[in-house]
Tab-separated table of C-alpha atoms in Angstrom:
chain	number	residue	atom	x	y	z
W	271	UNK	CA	-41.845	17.401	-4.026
W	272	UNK	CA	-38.888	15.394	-3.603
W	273	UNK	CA	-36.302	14.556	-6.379
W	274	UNK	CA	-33.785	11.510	-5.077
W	275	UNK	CA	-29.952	11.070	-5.170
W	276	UNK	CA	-27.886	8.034	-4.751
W	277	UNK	CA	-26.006	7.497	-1.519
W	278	UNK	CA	-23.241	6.117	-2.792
W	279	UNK	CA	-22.934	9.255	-4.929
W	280	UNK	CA	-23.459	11.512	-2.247
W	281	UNK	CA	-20.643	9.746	-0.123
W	282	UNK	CA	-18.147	9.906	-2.804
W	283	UNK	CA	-19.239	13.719	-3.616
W	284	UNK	CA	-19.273	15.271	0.064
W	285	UNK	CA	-20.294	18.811	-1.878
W	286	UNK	CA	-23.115	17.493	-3.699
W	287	UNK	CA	-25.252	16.713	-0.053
W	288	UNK	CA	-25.042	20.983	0.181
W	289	UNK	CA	-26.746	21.284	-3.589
W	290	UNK	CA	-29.814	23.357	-2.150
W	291	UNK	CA	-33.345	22.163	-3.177
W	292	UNK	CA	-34.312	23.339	-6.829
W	293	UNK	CA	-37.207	25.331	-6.266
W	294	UNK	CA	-39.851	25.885	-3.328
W	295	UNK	CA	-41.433	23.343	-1.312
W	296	UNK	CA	-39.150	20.748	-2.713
W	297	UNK	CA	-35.925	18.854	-1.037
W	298	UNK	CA	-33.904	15.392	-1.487
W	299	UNK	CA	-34.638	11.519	-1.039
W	300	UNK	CA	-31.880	9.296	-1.020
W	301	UNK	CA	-31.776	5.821	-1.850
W	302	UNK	CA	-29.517	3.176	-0.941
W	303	UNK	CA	-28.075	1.776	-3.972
W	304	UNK	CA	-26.103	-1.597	-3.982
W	305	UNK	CA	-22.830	0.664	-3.856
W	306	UNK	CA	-23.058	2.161	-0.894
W	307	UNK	CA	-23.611	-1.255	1.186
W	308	UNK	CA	-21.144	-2.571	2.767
W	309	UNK	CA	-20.590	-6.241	3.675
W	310	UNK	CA	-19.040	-8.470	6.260
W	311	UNK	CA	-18.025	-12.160	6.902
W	312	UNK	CA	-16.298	-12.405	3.526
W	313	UNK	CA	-18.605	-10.759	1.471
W	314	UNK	CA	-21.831	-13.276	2.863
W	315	UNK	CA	-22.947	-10.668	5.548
W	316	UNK	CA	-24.554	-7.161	4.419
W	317	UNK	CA	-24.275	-4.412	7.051
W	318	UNK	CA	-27.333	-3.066	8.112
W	319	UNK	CA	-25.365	0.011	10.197
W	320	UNK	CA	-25.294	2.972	9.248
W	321	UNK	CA	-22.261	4.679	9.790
W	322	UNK	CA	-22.372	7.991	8.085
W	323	UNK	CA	-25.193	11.014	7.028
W	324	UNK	CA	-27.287	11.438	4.955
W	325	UNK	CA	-29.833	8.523	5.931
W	326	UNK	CA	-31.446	6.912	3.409
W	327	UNK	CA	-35.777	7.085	2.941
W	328	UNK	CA	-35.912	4.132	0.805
W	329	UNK	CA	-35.496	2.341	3.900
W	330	UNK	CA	-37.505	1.625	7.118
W	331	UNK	CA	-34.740	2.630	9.967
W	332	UNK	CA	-34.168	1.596	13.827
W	333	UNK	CA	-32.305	3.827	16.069
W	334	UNK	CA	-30.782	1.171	18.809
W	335	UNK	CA	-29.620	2.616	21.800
W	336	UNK	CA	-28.437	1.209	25.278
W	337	UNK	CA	-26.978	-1.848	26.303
W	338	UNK	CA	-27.697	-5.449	27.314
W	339	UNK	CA	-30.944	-5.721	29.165
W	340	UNK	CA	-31.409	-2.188	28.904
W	341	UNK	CA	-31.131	-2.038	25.166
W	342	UNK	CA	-34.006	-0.524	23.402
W	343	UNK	CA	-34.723	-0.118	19.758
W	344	UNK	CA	-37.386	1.853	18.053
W	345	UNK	CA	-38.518	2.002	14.266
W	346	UNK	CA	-38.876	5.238	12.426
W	347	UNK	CA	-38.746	6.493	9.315
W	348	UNK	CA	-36.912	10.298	8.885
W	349	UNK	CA	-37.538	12.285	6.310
W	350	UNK	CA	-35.468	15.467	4.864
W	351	UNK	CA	-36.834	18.792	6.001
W	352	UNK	CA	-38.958	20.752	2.491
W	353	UNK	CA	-36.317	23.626	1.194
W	354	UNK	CA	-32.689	22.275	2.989
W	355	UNK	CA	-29.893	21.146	1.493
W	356	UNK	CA	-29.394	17.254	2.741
W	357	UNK	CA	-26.091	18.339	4.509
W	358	UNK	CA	-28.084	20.358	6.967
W	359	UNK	CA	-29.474	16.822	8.416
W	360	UNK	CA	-32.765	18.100	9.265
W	361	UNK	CA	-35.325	15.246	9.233
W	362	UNK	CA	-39.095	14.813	10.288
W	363	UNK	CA	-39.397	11.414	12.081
W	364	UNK	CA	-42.457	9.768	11.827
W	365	UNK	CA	-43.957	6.662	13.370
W	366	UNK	CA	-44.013	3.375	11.181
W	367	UNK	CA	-46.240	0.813	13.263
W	368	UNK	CA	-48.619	0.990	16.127
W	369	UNK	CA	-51.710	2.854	16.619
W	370	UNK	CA	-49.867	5.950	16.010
W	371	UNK	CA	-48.473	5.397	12.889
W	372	UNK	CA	-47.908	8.043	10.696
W	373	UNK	CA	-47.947	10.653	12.709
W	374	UNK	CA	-44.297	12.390	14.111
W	375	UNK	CA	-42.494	12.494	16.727
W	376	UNK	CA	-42.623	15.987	18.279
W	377	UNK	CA	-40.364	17.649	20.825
W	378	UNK	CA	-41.282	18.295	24.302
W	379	UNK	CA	-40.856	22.198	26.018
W	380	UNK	CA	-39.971	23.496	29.247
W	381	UNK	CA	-43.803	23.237	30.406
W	382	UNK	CA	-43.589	19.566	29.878
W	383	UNK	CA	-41.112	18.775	32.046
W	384	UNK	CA	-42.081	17.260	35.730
W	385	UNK	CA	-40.879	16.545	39.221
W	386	UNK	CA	-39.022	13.522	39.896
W	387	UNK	CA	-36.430	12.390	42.466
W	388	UNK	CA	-36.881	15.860	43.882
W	389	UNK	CA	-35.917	17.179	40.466
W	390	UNK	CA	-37.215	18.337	36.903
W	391	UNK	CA	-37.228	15.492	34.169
W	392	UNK	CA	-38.357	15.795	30.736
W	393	UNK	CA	-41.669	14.204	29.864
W	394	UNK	CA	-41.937	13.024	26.060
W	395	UNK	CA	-44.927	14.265	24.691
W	396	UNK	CA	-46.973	11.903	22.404
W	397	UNK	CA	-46.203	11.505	18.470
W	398	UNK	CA	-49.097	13.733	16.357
W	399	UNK	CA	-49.888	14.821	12.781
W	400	UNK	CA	-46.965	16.465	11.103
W	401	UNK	CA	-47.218	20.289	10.507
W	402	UNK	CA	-44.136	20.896	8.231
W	403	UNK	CA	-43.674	24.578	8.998
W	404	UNK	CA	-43.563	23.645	13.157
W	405	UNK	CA	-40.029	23.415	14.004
W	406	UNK	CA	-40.910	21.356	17.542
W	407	UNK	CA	-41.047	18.231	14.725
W	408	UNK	CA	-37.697	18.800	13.321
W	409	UNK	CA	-34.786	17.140	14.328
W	410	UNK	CA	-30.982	17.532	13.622
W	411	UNK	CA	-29.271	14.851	13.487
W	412	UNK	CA	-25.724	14.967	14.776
W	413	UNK	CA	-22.551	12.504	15.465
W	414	UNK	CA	-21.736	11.600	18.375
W	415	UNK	CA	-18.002	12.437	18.772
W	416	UNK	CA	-16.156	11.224	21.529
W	417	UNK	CA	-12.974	9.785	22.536
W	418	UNK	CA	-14.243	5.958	22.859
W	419	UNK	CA	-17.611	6.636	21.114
W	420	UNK	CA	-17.180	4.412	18.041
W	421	UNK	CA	-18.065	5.799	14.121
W	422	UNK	CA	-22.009	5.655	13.280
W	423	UNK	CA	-22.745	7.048	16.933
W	424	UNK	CA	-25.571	9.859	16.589
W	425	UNK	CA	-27.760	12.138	18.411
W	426	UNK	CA	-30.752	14.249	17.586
W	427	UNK	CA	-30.675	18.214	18.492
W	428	UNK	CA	-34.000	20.174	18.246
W	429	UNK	CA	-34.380	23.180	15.789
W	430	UNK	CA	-36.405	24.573	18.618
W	431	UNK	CA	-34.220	26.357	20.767
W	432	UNK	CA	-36.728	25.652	23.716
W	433	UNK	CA	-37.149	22.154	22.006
W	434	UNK	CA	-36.519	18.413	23.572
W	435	UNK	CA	-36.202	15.312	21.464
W	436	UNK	CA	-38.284	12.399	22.181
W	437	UNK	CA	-35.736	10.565	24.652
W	438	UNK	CA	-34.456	7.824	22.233
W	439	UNK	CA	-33.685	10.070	19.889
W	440	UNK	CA	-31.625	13.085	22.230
W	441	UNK	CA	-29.652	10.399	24.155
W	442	UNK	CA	-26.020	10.244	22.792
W	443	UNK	CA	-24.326	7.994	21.117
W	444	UNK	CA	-27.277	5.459	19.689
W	445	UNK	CA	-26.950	3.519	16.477
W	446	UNK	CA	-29.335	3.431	13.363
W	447	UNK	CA	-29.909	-0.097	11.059
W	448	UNK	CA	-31.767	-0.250	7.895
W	449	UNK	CA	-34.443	-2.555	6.880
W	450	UNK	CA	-35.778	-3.222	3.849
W	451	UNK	CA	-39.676	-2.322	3.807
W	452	UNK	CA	-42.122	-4.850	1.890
W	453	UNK	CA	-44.887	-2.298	0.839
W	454	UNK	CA	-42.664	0.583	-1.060
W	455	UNK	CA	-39.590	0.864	-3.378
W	456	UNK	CA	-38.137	4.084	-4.446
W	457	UNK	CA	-36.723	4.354	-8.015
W	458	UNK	CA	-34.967	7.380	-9.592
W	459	UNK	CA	-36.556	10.909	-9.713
W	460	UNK	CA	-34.286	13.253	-11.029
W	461	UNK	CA	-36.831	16.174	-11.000
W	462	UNK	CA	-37.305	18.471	-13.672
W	463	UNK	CA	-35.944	18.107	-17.281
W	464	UNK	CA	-35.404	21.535	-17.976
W	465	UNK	CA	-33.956	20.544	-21.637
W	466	UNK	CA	-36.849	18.068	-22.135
W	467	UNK	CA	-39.723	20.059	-21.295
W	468	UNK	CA	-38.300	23.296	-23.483
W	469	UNK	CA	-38.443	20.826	-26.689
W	470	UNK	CA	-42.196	19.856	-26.031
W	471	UNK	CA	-43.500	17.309	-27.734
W	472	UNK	CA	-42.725	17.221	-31.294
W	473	UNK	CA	-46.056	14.832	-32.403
W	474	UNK	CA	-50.002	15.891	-32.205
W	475	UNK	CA	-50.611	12.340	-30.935
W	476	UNK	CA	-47.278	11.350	-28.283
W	477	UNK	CA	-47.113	12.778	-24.601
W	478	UNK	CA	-43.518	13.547	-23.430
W	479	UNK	CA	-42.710	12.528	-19.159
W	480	UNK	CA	-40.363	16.172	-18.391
W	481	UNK	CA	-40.541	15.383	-14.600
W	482	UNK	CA	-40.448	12.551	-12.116
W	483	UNK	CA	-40.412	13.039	-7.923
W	484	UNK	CA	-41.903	11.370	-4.883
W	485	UNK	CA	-43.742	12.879	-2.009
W	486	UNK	CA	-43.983	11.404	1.201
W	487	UNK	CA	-47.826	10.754	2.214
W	488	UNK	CA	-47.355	13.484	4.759
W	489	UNK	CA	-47.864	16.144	1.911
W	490	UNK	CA	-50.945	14.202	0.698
W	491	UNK	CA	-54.309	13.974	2.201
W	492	UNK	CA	-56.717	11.399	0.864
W	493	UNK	CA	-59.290	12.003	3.727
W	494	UNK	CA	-58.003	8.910	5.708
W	495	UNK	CA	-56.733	8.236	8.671
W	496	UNK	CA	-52.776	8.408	8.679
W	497	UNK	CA	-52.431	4.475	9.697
W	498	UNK	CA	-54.844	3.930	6.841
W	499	UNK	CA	-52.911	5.804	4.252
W	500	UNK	CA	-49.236	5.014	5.471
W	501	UNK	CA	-50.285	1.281	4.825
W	502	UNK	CA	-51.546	1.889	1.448
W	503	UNK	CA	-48.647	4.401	0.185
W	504	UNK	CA	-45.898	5.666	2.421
W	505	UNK	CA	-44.897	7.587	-1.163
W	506	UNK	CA	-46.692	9.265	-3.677
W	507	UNK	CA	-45.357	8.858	-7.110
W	508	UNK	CA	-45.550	12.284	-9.257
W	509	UNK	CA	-45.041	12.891	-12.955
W	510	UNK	CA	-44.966	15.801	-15.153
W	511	UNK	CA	-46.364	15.110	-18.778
W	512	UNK	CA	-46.456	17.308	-21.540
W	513	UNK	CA	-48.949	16.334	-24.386
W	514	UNK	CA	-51.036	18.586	-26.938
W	515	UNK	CA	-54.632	18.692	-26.510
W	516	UNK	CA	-57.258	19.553	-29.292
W	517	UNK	CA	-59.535	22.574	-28.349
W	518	UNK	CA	-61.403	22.985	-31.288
W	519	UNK	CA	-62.336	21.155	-34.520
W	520	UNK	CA	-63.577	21.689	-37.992
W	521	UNK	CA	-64.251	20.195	-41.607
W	522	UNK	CA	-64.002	22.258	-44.782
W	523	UNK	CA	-66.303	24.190	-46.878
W	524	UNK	CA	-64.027	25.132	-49.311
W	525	UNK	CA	-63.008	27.747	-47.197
W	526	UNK	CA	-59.452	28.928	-46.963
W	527	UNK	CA	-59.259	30.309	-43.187
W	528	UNK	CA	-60.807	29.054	-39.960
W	529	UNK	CA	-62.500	31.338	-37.144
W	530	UNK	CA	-61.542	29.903	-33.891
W	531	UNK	CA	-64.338	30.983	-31.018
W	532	UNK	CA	-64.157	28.470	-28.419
W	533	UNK	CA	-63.507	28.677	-24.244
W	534	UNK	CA	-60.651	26.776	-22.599
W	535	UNK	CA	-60.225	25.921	-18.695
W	536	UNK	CA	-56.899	26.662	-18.309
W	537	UNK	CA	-56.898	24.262	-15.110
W	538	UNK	CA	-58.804	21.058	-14.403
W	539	UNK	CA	-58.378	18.554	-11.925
W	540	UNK	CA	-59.243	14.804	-12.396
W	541	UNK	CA	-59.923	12.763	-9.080
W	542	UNK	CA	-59.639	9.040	-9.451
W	543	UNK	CA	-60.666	9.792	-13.270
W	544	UNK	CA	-63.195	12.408	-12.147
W	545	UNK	CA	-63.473	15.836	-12.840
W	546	UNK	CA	-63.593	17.721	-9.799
W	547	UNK	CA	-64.173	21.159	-8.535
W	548	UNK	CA	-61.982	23.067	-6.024
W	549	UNK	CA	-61.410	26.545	-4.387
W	550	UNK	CA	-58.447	27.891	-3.261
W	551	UNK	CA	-59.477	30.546	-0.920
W	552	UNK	CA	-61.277	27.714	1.765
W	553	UNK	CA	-58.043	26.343	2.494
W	554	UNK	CA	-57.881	23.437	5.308
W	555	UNK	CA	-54.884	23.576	7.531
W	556	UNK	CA	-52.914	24.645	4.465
W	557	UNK	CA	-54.397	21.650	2.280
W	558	UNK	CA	-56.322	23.012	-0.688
W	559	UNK	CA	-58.881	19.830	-1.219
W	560	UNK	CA	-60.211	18.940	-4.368
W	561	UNK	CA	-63.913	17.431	-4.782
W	562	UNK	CA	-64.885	14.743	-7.583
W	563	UNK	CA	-68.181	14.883	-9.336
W	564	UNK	CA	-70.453	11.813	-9.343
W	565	UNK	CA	-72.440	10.135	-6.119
W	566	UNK	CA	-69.670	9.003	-3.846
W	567	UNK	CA	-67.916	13.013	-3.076
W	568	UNK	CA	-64.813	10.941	-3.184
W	569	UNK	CA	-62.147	13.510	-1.933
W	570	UNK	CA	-58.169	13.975	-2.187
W	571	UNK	CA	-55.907	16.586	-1.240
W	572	UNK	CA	-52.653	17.908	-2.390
W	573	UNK	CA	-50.532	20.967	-0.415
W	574	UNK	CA	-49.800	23.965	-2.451
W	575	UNK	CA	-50.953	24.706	-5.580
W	576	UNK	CA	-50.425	26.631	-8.719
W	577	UNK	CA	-51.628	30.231	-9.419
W	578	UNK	CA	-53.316	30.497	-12.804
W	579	UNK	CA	-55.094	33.863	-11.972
W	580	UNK	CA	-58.828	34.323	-10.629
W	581	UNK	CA	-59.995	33.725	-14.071
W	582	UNK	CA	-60.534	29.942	-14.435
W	583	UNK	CA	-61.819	29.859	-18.167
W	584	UNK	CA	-60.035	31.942	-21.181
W	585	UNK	CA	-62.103	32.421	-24.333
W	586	UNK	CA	-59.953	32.166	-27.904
W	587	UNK	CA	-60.987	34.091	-30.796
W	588	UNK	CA	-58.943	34.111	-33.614
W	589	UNK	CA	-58.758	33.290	-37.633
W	590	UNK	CA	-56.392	30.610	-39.016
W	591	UNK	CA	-55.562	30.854	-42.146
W	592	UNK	CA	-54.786	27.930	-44.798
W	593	UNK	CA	-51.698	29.130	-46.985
W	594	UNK	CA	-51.289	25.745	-48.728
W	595	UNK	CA	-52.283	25.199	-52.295
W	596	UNK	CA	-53.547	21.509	-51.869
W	597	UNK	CA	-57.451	21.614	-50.397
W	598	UNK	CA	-58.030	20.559	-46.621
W	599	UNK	CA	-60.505	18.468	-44.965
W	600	UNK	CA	-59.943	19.139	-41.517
W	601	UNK	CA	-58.767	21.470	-39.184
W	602	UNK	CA	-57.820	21.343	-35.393
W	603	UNK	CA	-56.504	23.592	-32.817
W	604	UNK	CA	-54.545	22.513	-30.197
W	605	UNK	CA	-53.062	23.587	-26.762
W	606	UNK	CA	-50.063	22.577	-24.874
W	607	UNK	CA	-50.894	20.805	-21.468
W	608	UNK	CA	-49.076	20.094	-18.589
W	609	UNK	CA	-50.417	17.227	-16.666
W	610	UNK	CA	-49.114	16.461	-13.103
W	611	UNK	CA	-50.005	12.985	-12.404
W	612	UNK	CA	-49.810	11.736	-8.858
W	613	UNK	CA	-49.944	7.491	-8.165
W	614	UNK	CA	-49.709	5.653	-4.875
W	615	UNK	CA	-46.697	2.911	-5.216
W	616	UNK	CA	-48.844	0.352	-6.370
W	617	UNK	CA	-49.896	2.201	-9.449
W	618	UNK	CA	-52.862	3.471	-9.022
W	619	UNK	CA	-54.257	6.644	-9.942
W	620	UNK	CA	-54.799	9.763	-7.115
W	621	UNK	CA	-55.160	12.737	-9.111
W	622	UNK	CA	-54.305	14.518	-12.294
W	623	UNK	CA	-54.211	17.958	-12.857
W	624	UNK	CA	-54.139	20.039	-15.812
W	625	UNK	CA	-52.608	23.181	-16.588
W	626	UNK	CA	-53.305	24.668	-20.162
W	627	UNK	CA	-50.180	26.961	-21.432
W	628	UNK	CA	-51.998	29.066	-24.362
W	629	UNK	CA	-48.876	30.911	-25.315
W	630	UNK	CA	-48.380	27.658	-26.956
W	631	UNK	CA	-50.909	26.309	-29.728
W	632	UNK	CA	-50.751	24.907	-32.891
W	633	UNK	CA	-52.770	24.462	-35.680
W	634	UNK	CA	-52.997	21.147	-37.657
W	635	UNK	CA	-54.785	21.281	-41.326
W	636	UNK	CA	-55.498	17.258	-42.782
């Protein structure tokens, strides 16, 4: 999961871009505010260079390279490397149009080179499915420094030692522009709200939003092809919400204490509004997939997952008692729940899942 940070912020804060990741699996977006454009021609001309790192992901990017008839520019979108800081310019590069969009640029190796001219020349290999953990699709991005290289020069170095950059991107000294994409827009996600989600929510009937982050689609599966799913969401909205959910229920008999035997799911995943069943030990190229009840088997995936013990259901048995003089009614018992939500950019709806704290419940007596 991916919190985001302001460019213009990083750019006047060079130490904040080597602020590791808080927490596993997780890393930085950053988004190019108005401040950190730059303009020409009096103020009437925005720059679309880039001239310094980090890049920014809320942006569709061209990396421009050669000159005059021999000038070549290719689209790609680069994406911060899970668990670095953003000042270790590490990005996965993935393909934005054709009939290989969405998958990433890979490097080539020594057994892909072949004979030309009498001599050995690197052969590009083709652009396929991201594997995060394969270092052959991760790319360094470095400037180009040189006596009469101009500023916002780059190159790209493999993390690979044995490793070769697709061509456009190893050459030295190419350029990188920004355009504005019609089919996503990035707002803030600062992450976790440690303060706000130790409060919990202070009302029976109001949910509290603790968390906010985007993932890129290449951490979500929703048993499409990639070209299919980049068009619909190149992002992945996600959302931690806190809310209190009743467990159990009773009216009065003139009682004056409650026995509480009921059984609780402590997790429960929602696909598309539908309950749905998973396992964690038949794990898919490290996608866990989760399997929605009803007649269409309508699938979704998400990587990682949360440990909640081989247990799936916990059984509560307890007695409440009512220490208030006035008589009661009703009585509920309720548990705290911690709902990721995650939504493609147009709103809609992936998955939800459910995680049920039981060191936190509270009774409510009407």
């Amino acid at each position: 999961m991916y919190s985001t940070r302001r460019l213009s912020q990083l750019l006047k804060s060079p130490e904040s871009v080597a602020t590791k990741p808080d927490g596993p699996n997780s890393g930085y977006l950053v988004i190019q505010d108005e401040a950190s454009v730059t303009y020409s021609c009096f103020g009437c001309c925005k720059n679309r260079a880039l001239k310094e790192l980090p890049f920014p992901q809320d942006k569709e990017l061209t990396v421009g390279f050669g000159s005059g008839k021999h000038s070549s520019h290719i689209p790609v979108f680069l994406i911060p490397v899970l668990n670095q800081p953003l000042s270790f310019n590490r990005y996965y590069a993935i393909v934005p149009h054709g009939k290989r969009k969405g998958q990433a640029f890979t490097c080539s190796m020594e057994d892909d080179k072949v004979t030309c001219c009498f001599s050995l020349e690197i052969e590009d290999v083709k652009p396929r499915p991201l594997d995060p953990c394969n270092i052959y699709q991760q790319f360094e991005i470095v400037p180009f420094v040189e006596e009469c290289a101009a500023r916002g020069a780059f190159f790209a170095k493999s993390i690979a030692e044995d490793g070769f950059p697709p061509y456009f991107l190893r050459c030295k000294g190419w350029g990188i522009y920004t355009e504005t994409p019609d089919n996503f827009k990035l707002d803030e996600a600062q992450g976790l709200d440690h303060k706000l989600r130790s409060h919990l929510p202070q009302e029976i009937t109001t949910s509290l939003v603790v968390g906010k982050w985007y993932s890129p689609f290449i951490f979500i599966n929703e048993g499409t092809t990639l070209k299919d799913q980049v068009k619909r969401s190149m992002y992945y909205e996600l959302t931690l919400e806190q809310r209190w959910e009743k467990v159990f229920t009773c009216n009065s008999y003139g009682e004056n204490s409650v026995k509480i035997d009921v059984v609780v799911e402590k997790e429960e995943v929602f696909v598309r509004g539908r309950k749905a069943v998973w396992n964690e030990k038949s794990v898919d190229n490290g996608v866990v997939w989760f399997t929605s009840y009803g007649p269409t088997g309508e699938k979704t995936s998400k990587r990682g997952g949360f440990d909640g013990g081989e247990e799936k259901q916990v059984k509560i048995n307890r007695v409440e008692e009512f220490k208030e003089t006035k008589e009661w009614s009703e009585f509920g018992y309720y548990v705290l729940v911690e709902r990721f939500n995650v939504k493609r950019m147009d709103g809609s709806l992936v998955l939800s899942y459910d995680f049920k704290h039981l060191h936190h419940m509270r009774a409510k007596w009407e």
